[in-house]
Amino acid sequence: MLPTDRDAQALDNKAKKTRIQAINEKKIMEAATEVFAHYGYRGATLDQIASKADMSKPNLLYYFNSKDALYRHVLRRIYDIWLEPLRGLDVGQDPEKELSHYIDQKIEHSRRYPLASKVWANEIIGGAPVLKPLLETDLQATVKRKSRVLRTWMRQGKISRFDAEHFLFMIWTTTQHYADFSAQIACVTHKTIEDERFYMQVKKNVKKILLHGIFE
Amino acid sequence: MLPTDRDAQALDNKAKKTRIQAINEKKIMEAATEVFAHYGYRGATLDQIASKADMSKPNLLYYFNSKDALYRHVLRRIYDIWLEPLRGLDVGQDPEKELSHYIDQKIEHSRRYPLASKVWANEIIGGAPVLKPLLETDLQATVKRKSRVLRTWMRQGKISRFDAEHFLFMIWTTTQHYADFSAQIACVTHKTIEDERFYMQVKKNVKKILLHGIFE
DNA sequence: GTCTATAGTCCGATAGAC
DNA sequence: GTCTATCGGACTATAGAC
């Protein structure tokens, strides 16, 4: 075999390996997100994740060295998704427009990544053992920065006075509620956020109440 | 031993047994609530619960026949606590007063029973496998009844028009958020709802925003 | 990269002495 | 009622063949 051939072969092999690797890692991450969302870290089993990913358990552990490592990878990816809408919030000109957009994005995220939202919720309810370092630094800093945006609007007399951080918490929880508590909502309304009409209704009502309350 | 003595002894024994039984069952329920809150049903272990209840595992299983039976007992008790504030909501005369009272009660519940709230959240996030039958019947009926109260106020022109059920969901999630997501809130604010000043601030802001929005 | 086999641990639940 | 001992099964992770 000539060197050029060997090189080509090696490159091809490497490319193919990376492609398979990427596909398998994605399959595992998706399966893991589903199982962690349903049962939390301790309740989830590698058997279940491997089975959902159409893979043997040792093969799964070839890609992620441990259950803990897999969980941290999943959480890392979710953190970026979770924070993305907030990063876009800025003073702009119209608070109503800016906040409506932010709330819309958060609700859309709940609809598109309901399992990610549940993994997040499980992690926080369990005391945020893994996310804590990230929340105490990056999230806290982002919240402080975005709270300043709200207080700017208050000084300009564009919105009334309230605690900016509590308002952000309320946006987060009302929007994520439709992902995390979908089972409860389905029991009462027989509808899911996946339903197009219901989705529009959620967006309308959440924005209406958070921005204007119920007395106007 | 005379019959009267035997009867007295028997009664005494029975009374003592029931008293010990009541104490131990309470100890177990409290320990179980704590562990189920933290790890969910599958993640919780009887070892941990027994240890927290200062009891051996077989002794725990003497009082509750299985992990599942224990979990159902805990959930049953939580369901009654959870629904209690909503049952009190009625037309009355002043919507602001009625709803303020309801929100206050829900926040107070989050403060007094944070572990119960977390067990509830875990159960719902996991698809409500145990609570489902109760939510589909009792909770759904209660929600429909209480939605009618809100719509009465709308007809009377006392409050603006919105979807009553979504408003109830928003009250639930914003109030329970301070129990369920306490770890996240602590990371950002370094405070808990247990803190008296923070507690007052939560009540003020949640009521302000849910009832009046941010533009007045 | 993927498999079978298995080590080593922990789980829920039971048996049986006291 | 409470204990020790233990069963059978499920768990994470590794060893080693292919």
Coordinates of C-alpha atoms (C1' of nucleotides) in Angstrom, one line a residue:
Chain A
M1 CA 0.0 0.0 0.0
L2 CA 1.4 3.4 -0.9
P3 CA 1.8 6.1 1.7
T4 CA -0.8 8.3 0.0
D5 CA -3.3 5.4 0.1
R6 CA -2.5 4.7 3.7
D7 CA -3.0 8.4 4.5
A8 CA -6.3 8.5 2.6
Q9 CA -7.4 5.3 4.4
A10 CA -6.4 6.7 7.7
L11 CA -8.2 10.0 7.0
D12 CA -11.3 8.1 5.8
N13 CA -11.2 5.9 8.8
K14 CA -10.8 8.8 11.2
A15 CA -13.6 10.7 9.5
K16 CA -15.9 7.7 9.6
K17 CA -15.1 7.1 13.2
T18 CA -15.8 10.6 14.2
R19 CA -19.0 10.5 12.3
I20 CA -20.2 7.3 14.1
Q21 CA -19.0 8.7 17.3
A22 CA -21.0 11.9 16.8
I23 CA -24.1 10.0 15.9
N24 CA -23.8 7.6 18.9
E25 CA -23.0 10.4 21.3
K26 CA -26.1 12.2 20.1
K27 CA -28.2 9.1 20.4
I28 CA -27.0 8.5 23.9
M29 CA -27.5 12.2 25.0
E30 CA -31.1 12.1 23.7
A31 CA -31.9 8.8 25.5
A32 CA -30.2 10.0 28.6
T33 CA -32.2 13.3 28.6
E34 CA -35.4 11.3 28.4
V35 CA -34.6 9.0 31.3
F36 CA -33.0 11.7 33.5
A37 CA -36.1 13.8 32.9
H38 CA -38.4 11.1 34.0
Y39 CA -36.6 9.7 37.0
G40 CA -33.9 12.1 38.0
Y41 CA -30.2 11.2 38.4
R42 CA -30.5 8.5 41.0
G43 CA -33.7 7.0 39.6
A44 CA -32.3 6.7 36.1
T45 CA -30.4 3.6 35.1
L46 CA -27.8 3.0 32.4
D47 CA -29.7 -0.1 31.3
Q48 CA -32.7 2.1 30.4
I49 CA -30.6 4.7 28.7
A50 CA -28.7 2.1 26.7
S51 CA -31.9 0.4 25.7
K52 CA -33.4 3.6 24.5
A53 CA -30.2 4.4 22.6
D54 CA -30.3 1.0 21.0
M55 CA -27.0 0.1 22.4
S56 CA -25.4 -2.3 24.9
K57 CA -24.5 -0.9 28.3
P58 CA -20.8 -1.5 28.0
N59 CA -20.9 0.2 24.6
L60 CA -22.6 3.3 26.2
L61 CA -19.9 3.4 28.8
Y62 CA -17.3 3.4 26.0
Y63 CA -18.6 6.8 24.9
F64 CA -19.2 8.2 28.4
N65 CA -17.0 6.9 31.1
S66 CA -19.6 6.9 33.9
K67 CA -23.2 7.7 34.7
D68 CA -22.0 10.8 36.4
A69 CA -20.0 12.0 33.3
L70 CA -23.0 11.4 31.1
Y71 CA -25.3 13.3 33.4
R72 CA -22.8 16.3 33.5
H73 CA -22.7 16.3 29.7
V74 CA -26.5 16.4 29.5
L75 CA -26.7 19.2 32.1
R76 CA -24.1 21.2 30.4
R77 CA -25.9 21.2 27.1
I78 CA -29.2 22.0 28.9
Y79 CA -27.7 24.9 30.7
D80 CA -26.8 26.7 27.4
I81 CA -30.2 26.1 26.0
W82 CA -31.8 27.3 29.2
L83 CA -29.9 30.5 29.4
E84 CA -30.0 31.5 25.7
P85 CA -33.3 33.5 25.7
L86 CA -32.3 35.5 28.8
R87 CA -29.0 36.6 27.2
G88 CA -31.0 38.3 24.4
L89 CA -33.0 40.5 26.8
D90 CA -31.9 44.1 26.4
V91 CA -33.1 47.7 27.1
G92 CA -34.1 48.4 23.5
Q93 CA -36.9 51.0 23.4
D94 CA -40.1 49.3 24.3
P95 CA -40.3 47.2 27.6
E96 CA -43.5 45.5 26.5
K97 CA -42.0 44.5 23.2
E98 CA -38.8 43.2 24.8
L99 CA -40.5 41.3 27.6
S100 CA -43.1 39.8 25.3
H101 CA -40.4 38.5 23.1
Y102 CA -38.5 37.0 26.1
I103 CA -41.6 35.3 27.4
D104 CA -42.5 34.0 23.9
Q105 CA -39.0 32.6 23.6
K106 CA -39.2 30.9 27.0
I107 CA -42.5 29.3 26.2
E108 CA -41.3 28.2 22.8
H109 CA -38.3 26.6 24.6
S110 CA -40.6 24.7 27.0
R111 CA -42.4 23.4 23.9
R112 CA -39.3 22.4 22.0
Y113 CA -37.2 21.1 24.9
P114 CA -39.7 19.8 27.4
L115 CA -37.4 17.0 28.5
A116 CA -34.5 19.4 29.0
S117 CA -36.7 21.5 31.2
K118 CA -37.6 18.4 33.3
V119 CA -34.0 17.4 33.8
W120 CA -33.2 20.9 34.9
A121 CA -36.2 20.9 37.3
N122 CA -35.1 17.5 38.8
E123 CA -31.6 18.8 39.3
I124 CA -32.7 21.9 41.1
I125 CA -35.3 20.1 43.3
G126 CA -32.6 17.7 44.3
G127 CA -30.5 20.7 45.6
A128 CA -28.6 21.5 42.3
P129 CA -25.6 19.4 43.4
V130 CA -24.1 19.6 39.9
L131 CA -25.4 23.0 38.6
K132 CA -24.7 24.9 41.8
P133 CA -21.2 26.2 40.9
L134 CA -22.6 27.5 37.5
L135 CA -25.7 29.1 39.0
E136 CA -23.7 30.9 41.7
T137 CA -21.4 32.5 39.2
D138 CA -22.7 32.7 35.7
L139 CA -26.4 32.7 36.3
Q140 CA -26.2 35.1 39.3
A141 CA -24.1 37.5 37.2
T142 CA -26.6 37.3 34.3
V143 CA -29.5 37.9 36.6
K144 CA -27.9 41.0 38.1
R145 CA -27.1 42.4 34.7
K146 CA -30.7 41.8 33.4
S147 CA -32.2 43.2 36.6
R148 CA -30.4 46.4 35.8
V149 CA -32.3 46.5 32.5
L150 CA -35.6 46.3 34.3
R151 CA -34.6 49.0 36.8
T152 CA -33.6 51.3 33.9
W153 CA -37.1 51.0 32.6
M154 CA -38.4 51.8 36.1
R155 CA -36.3 54.9 36.3
Q156 CA -37.6 56.0 32.9
G157 CA -41.1 55.5 34.2
K158 CA -41.8 53.0 31.5
I159 CA -42.8 50.2 34.0
S160 CA -43.9 50.3 37.6
R161 CA -41.7 49.5 40.6
F162 CA -41.2 46.0 41.8
D163 CA -38.4 43.6 42.6
A164 CA -36.7 42.7 39.3
E165 CA -35.3 39.4 40.4
H166 CA -38.7 38.1 41.6
F167 CA -40.2 39.1 38.3
L168 CA -37.5 37.1 36.4
F169 CA -38.2 34.1 38.7
M170 CA -41.9 34.4 37.9
I171 CA -41.3 34.4 34.1
W172 CA -39.1 31.3 34.4
T173 CA -41.5 29.3 36.5
T174 CA -44.7 30.2 34.6
T175 CA -43.2 29.4 31.3
Q176 CA -41.4 26.2 32.3
H177 CA -44.5 25.1 34.2
Y178 CA -46.0 24.0 30.9
A179 CA -43.1 21.6 30.3
D180 CA -42.4 20.4 33.9
F181 CA -46.0 20.0 35.0
S182 CA -47.4 18.9 31.7
A183 CA -48.9 15.7 33.3
Q184 CA -50.9 17.8 35.8
I185 CA -52.1 20.2 33.1
A186 CA -53.1 17.3 30.9
C187 CA -55.2 15.8 33.8
V188 CA -57.1 19.1 34.2
T189 CA -57.4 20.4 30.7
H190 CA -56.8 17.3 28.6
K191 CA -54.4 19.4 26.5
T192 CA -50.6 19.7 26.0
I193 CA -48.4 22.6 24.9
E194 CA -47.8 20.5 21.8
D195 CA -51.3 21.3 20.8
E196 CA -51.1 24.4 18.5
R197 CA -54.2 26.2 19.8
F198 CA -53.3 25.5 23.4
Y199 CA -49.8 26.8 22.8
M200 CA -51.2 30.1 21.4
Q201 CA -53.5 30.4 24.4
V202 CA -50.6 29.9 26.9
K203 CA -48.5 32.6 25.2
K204 CA -51.4 35.0 25.2
N205 CA -52.5 34.4 28.9
V206 CA -49.0 34.3 30.4
K207 CA -48.0 37.6 28.8
K208 CA -51.3 39.2 29.6
I209 CA -51.2 38.4 33.3
L210 CA -47.4 38.8 33.9
L211 CA -47.4 42.2 32.1
H212 CA -50.8 43.6 32.8
G213 CA -52.3 41.6 35.8
I214 CA -56.0 40.9 36.0
F215 CA -57.4 44.3 36.8
E216 CA -57.1 46.0 33.4
Chain B
M1 CA -55.4 -12.2 87.2
L2 CA -59.0 -11.0 87.5
P3 CA -60.9 -10.3 84.3
T4 CA -61.1 -6.6 85.1
D5 CA -57.3 -6.5 85.5
R6 CA -56.9 -8.4 82.2
D7 CA -59.2 -6.0 80.5
A8 CA -57.4 -3.0 81.9
Q9 CA -54.0 -4.5 80.9
A10 CA -55.3 -5.2 77.4
L11 CA -56.7 -1.8 77.0
D12 CA -53.5 -0.3 78.3
N13 CA -51.4 -2.4 76.0
K14 CA -53.6 -1.5 73.1
A15 CA -53.5 2.2 73.9
K16 CA -49.7 2.1 74.3
K17 CA -49.3 0.1 71.1
T18 CA -51.4 2.6 69.2
R19 CA -49.5 5.5 70.6
I20 CA -46.1 4.0 69.7
Q21 CA -47.5 3.1 66.3
A22 CA -48.7 6.6 65.8
I23 CA -45.3 8.1 66.8
N24 CA -43.4 5.7 64.6
E25 CA -45.6 6.1 61.6
K26 CA -45.2 9.8 61.9
K27 CA -41.4 9.5 62.2
I28 CA -41.4 7.3 59.1
M29 CA -43.7 9.6 57.1
E30 CA -41.5 12.6 57.9
A31 CA -38.3 10.8 57.0
A32 CA -39.9 9.5 53.8
T33 CA -41.2 12.9 52.7
E34 CA -37.6 14.2 53.1
V35 CA -36.0 11.5 51.0
F36 CA -38.7 11.3 48.3
A37 CA -38.5 15.1 48.0
H38 CA -34.8 14.9 47.4
Y39 CA -34.6 11.9 45.1
G40 CA -38.0 11.1 43.8
Y41 CA -39.7 7.7 44.1
R42 CA -37.1 5.6 42.3
G43 CA -34.1 7.5 43.6
A44 CA -35.2 7.1 47.2
T45 CA -34.1 4.1 49.3
L46 CA -35.6 2.5 52.3
D47 CA -32.2 2.4 53.9
Q48 CA -32.0 6.1 53.8
I49 CA -35.6 6.6 55.1
A50 CA -35.1 4.0 57.9
S51 CA -31.9 5.7 58.9
K52 CA -33.5 9.1 59.0
A53 CA -36.4 7.7 61.0
D54 CA -33.9 6.1 63.4
M55 CA -35.2 2.7 62.7
S56 CA -34.1 -0.6 61.1
K57 CA -35.3 -1.3 57.6
P58 CA -37.3 -4.4 58.6
N59 CA -38.9 -2.4 61.3
L60 CA -39.9 0.3 58.9
L61 CA -41.4 -2.4 56.7
Y62 CA -43.4 -3.6 59.7
Y63 CA -45.3 -0.4 59.6
F64 CA -45.6 0.0 55.8
N65 CA -45.7 -3.1 53.8
S66 CA -43.7 -1.8 50.9
K67 CA -41.9 1.2 49.5
D68 CA -44.8 1.7 47.2
A69 CA -47.3 1.7 50.1
L70 CA -45.2 4.2 52.0
Y71 CA -45.0 6.4 49.0
R72 CA -48.8 6.3 48.4
H73 CA -49.4 7.2 52.1
V74 CA -47.0 10.2 51.8
L75 CA -48.6 11.4 48.6
R76 CA -52.1 11.1 50.0
R77 CA -51.3 13.3 52.9
I78 CA -49.6 15.8 50.6
Y79 CA -52.6 15.9 48.3
D80 CA -54.9 17.1 51.1
I81 CA -52.4 19.8 52.3
W82 CA -51.9 20.9 48.7
L83 CA -55.6 21.4 47.8
E84 CA -56.7 22.9 51.1
P85 CA -56.1 26.6 50.2
L86 CA -57.9 26.3 46.9
R87 CA -61.0 24.8 48.5
G88 CA -61.4 28.1 50.5
L89 CA -61.5 30.3 47.4
D90 CA -65.0 31.8 46.9
V91 CA -66.8 34.6 45.2
G92 CA -67.1 36.8 48.4
Q93 CA -67.3 40.4 47.5
D94 CA -63.9 41.6 46.6
P95 CA -61.8 39.6 44.1
E96 CA -58.6 41.4 45.1
K97 CA -59.1 40.4 48.7
E98 CA -60.1 36.8 47.9
L99 CA -57.2 36.3 45.5
S100 CA -54.7 38.0 47.8
H101 CA -55.7 35.7 50.5
Y102 CA -55.4 32.6 48.3
I103 CA -51.9 33.6 47.1
D104 CA -50.8 34.4 50.6
Q105 CA -52.0 30.9 51.7
K106 CA -50.2 29.2 48.9
I107 CA -47.0 31.0 49.6
E108 CA -47.3 30.2 53.3
H109 CA -47.8 26.5 52.4
S110 CA -44.7 26.6 50.4
R111 CA -42.8 27.9 53.3
R112 CA -44.3 25.5 55.9
Y113 CA -44.3 22.4 53.7
P114 CA -41.4 22.8 51.3
L115 CA -40.7 19.1 51.3
A116 CA -44.3 18.2 50.5
S117 CA -44.2 20.6 47.6
K118 CA -41.0 18.9 46.2
V119 CA -42.5 15.4 46.5
W120 CA -45.5 16.7 44.6
A121 CA -43.3 18.2 41.9
N122 CA -41.3 15.0 41.5
E123 CA -44.4 13.0 41.2
I124 CA -45.8 15.3 38.5
I125 CA -42.5 15.7 36.6
G126 CA -42.4 11.9 36.5
G127 CA -45.8 11.8 34.8
A128 CA -48.0 11.6 37.9
P129 CA -48.2 7.8 37.9
V130 CA -49.8 7.6 41.3
L131 CA -51.6 11.0 41.5
K132 CA -53.1 10.8 38.0
P133 CA -56.5 9.2 39.0
L134 CA -57.0 11.8 41.7
L135 CA -56.0 14.8 39.5
E136 CA -58.3 13.7 36.7
T137 CA -61.3 13.5 39.0
D138 CA -61.1 15.5 42.2
L139 CA -58.6 18.2 41.1
Q140 CA -60.2 18.7 37.7
A141 CA -63.7 19.1 39.3
T142 CA -62.3 21.6 41.8
V143 CA -60.5 23.6 39.1
K144 CA -63.7 23.8 37.0
R145 CA -65.7 25.0 40.1
K146 CA -63.1 27.6 41.0
S147 CA -62.8 28.8 37.4
R148 CA -66.5 29.6 37.6
V149 CA -65.8 31.9 40.5
L150 CA -63.3 33.8 38.4
R151 CA -65.7 34.0 35.4
T152 CA -68.4 35.4 37.7
W153 CA -66.1 38.3 38.6
M154 CA -65.4 38.8 34.9
R155 CA -69.1 39.0 34.1
Q156 CA -69.5 41.5 37.0
G157 CA -66.8 43.6 35.4
K158 CA -64.6 43.3 38.5
I159 CA -61.7 41.7 36.7
S160 CA -60.5 41.7 33.1
R161 CA -61.0 38.8 30.8
F162 CA -58.5 36.0 30.6
D163 CA -58.4 32.2 30.8
A164 CA -59.3 31.3 34.4
E165 CA -57.5 27.9 34.3
H166 CA -54.2 29.4 33.1
F167 CA -54.4 32.0 35.9
L168 CA -54.8 29.2 38.5
F169 CA -51.8 27.4 37.0
M170 CA -49.8 30.6 37.2
I171 CA -50.7 31.0 40.9
W172 CA -49.7 27.5 41.7
T173 CA -46.4 27.6 40.0
T174 CA -45.3 31.0 41.1
T175 CA -46.0 30.2 44.7
Q176 CA -44.6 26.7 44.7
H177 CA -41.5 27.9 42.9
Y178 CA -40.1 29.2 46.1
A179 CA -40.2 25.8 47.6
D180 CA -39.3 23.6 44.7
F181 CA -36.6 25.8 43.2
S182 CA -35.2 27.0 46.5
A183 CA -31.7 25.8 45.6
Q184 CA -31.7 27.9 42.4
I185 CA -33.1 31.0 44.2
A186 CA -30.5 30.6 46.9
C187 CA -27.7 30.5 44.3
V188 CA -28.9 33.8 42.8
T189 CA -30.1 35.7 45.9
H190 CA -28.4 33.9 48.8
K191 CA -31.8 33.9 50.5
T192 CA -34.5 31.4 51.3
I193 CA -38.2 31.8 51.9
E194 CA -37.5 30.8 55.5
D195 CA -35.9 34.3 55.8
E196 CA -38.7 36.5 57.2
R197 CA -37.9 39.6 55.2
F198 CA -37.5 37.6 52.0
Y199 CA -40.8 35.9 52.7
M200 CA -42.6 39.2 53.0
Q201 CA -41.0 40.4 49.8
V202 CA -42.1 37.2 47.9
K203 CA -45.7 37.7 49.1
K204 CA -45.7 41.4 48.0
N205 CA -44.1 40.9 44.6
V206 CA -46.1 37.8 43.6
K207 CA -49.4 39.4 44.4
K208 CA -48.4 42.7 42.8
I209 CA -47.4 41.1 39.5
L210 CA -50.1 38.4 39.2
L211 CA -52.9 40.9 40.1
H212 CA -51.7 44.2 38.6
G213 CA -48.9 43.3 36.1
I214 CA -45.9 45.6 35.7
F215 CA -47.5 48.6 33.9
E216 CA -49.4 50.2 36.7
Chain C
dG1 C1' -16.2 -0.3 18.5
dT2 C1' -19.1 -3.8 20.0
dC3 C1' -20.0 -7.7 22.4
dT4 C1' -20.6 -11.5 26.6
dA5 C1' -19.5 -12.4 31.1
dT6 C1' -19.0 -11.0 35.5
dA7 C1' -17.1 -8.5 39.6
dG8 C1' -18.8 -6.0 43.4
dT9 C1' -22.3 -3.2 45.4
dC10 C1' -26.8 -1.9 46.8
dC11 C1' -31.6 -2.6 46.5
dG12 C1' -36.5 -4.2 48.4
dA13 C1' -38.4 -7.6 51.0
dT14 C1' -38.7 -11.9 54.0
dA15 C1' -37.5 -15.4 57.7
dG16 C1' -37.0 -16.3 62.2
dA17 C1' -35.0 -15.4 66.9
dC18 C1' -36.1 -12.7 70.9
Chain D
dG1 C1' -42.3 -4.7 67.9
dT2 C1' -37.6 -4.9 67.0
dC3 C1' -33.7 -7.1 65.8
dT4 C1' -29.9 -9.9 62.7
dA5 C1' -29.2 -12.5 58.8
dT6 C1' -30.1 -13.2 54.2
dC7 C1' -32.3 -14.1 49.7
dG8 C1' -32.9 -12.8 44.9
dG9 C1' -32.6 -9.3 41.9
dA10 C1' -30.9 -4.9 39.8
dC11 C1' -27.4 -1.7 39.7
dT12 C1' -22.6 0.6 37.9
dA13 C1' -18.6 -0.5 36.0
dT14 C1' -14.8 -3.5 34.2
dA15 C1' -12.3 -7.5 31.8
dG16 C1' -11.4 -9.5 27.8
dA17 C1' -12.7 -11.8 23.3
dC18 C1' -13.6 -10.5 18.6

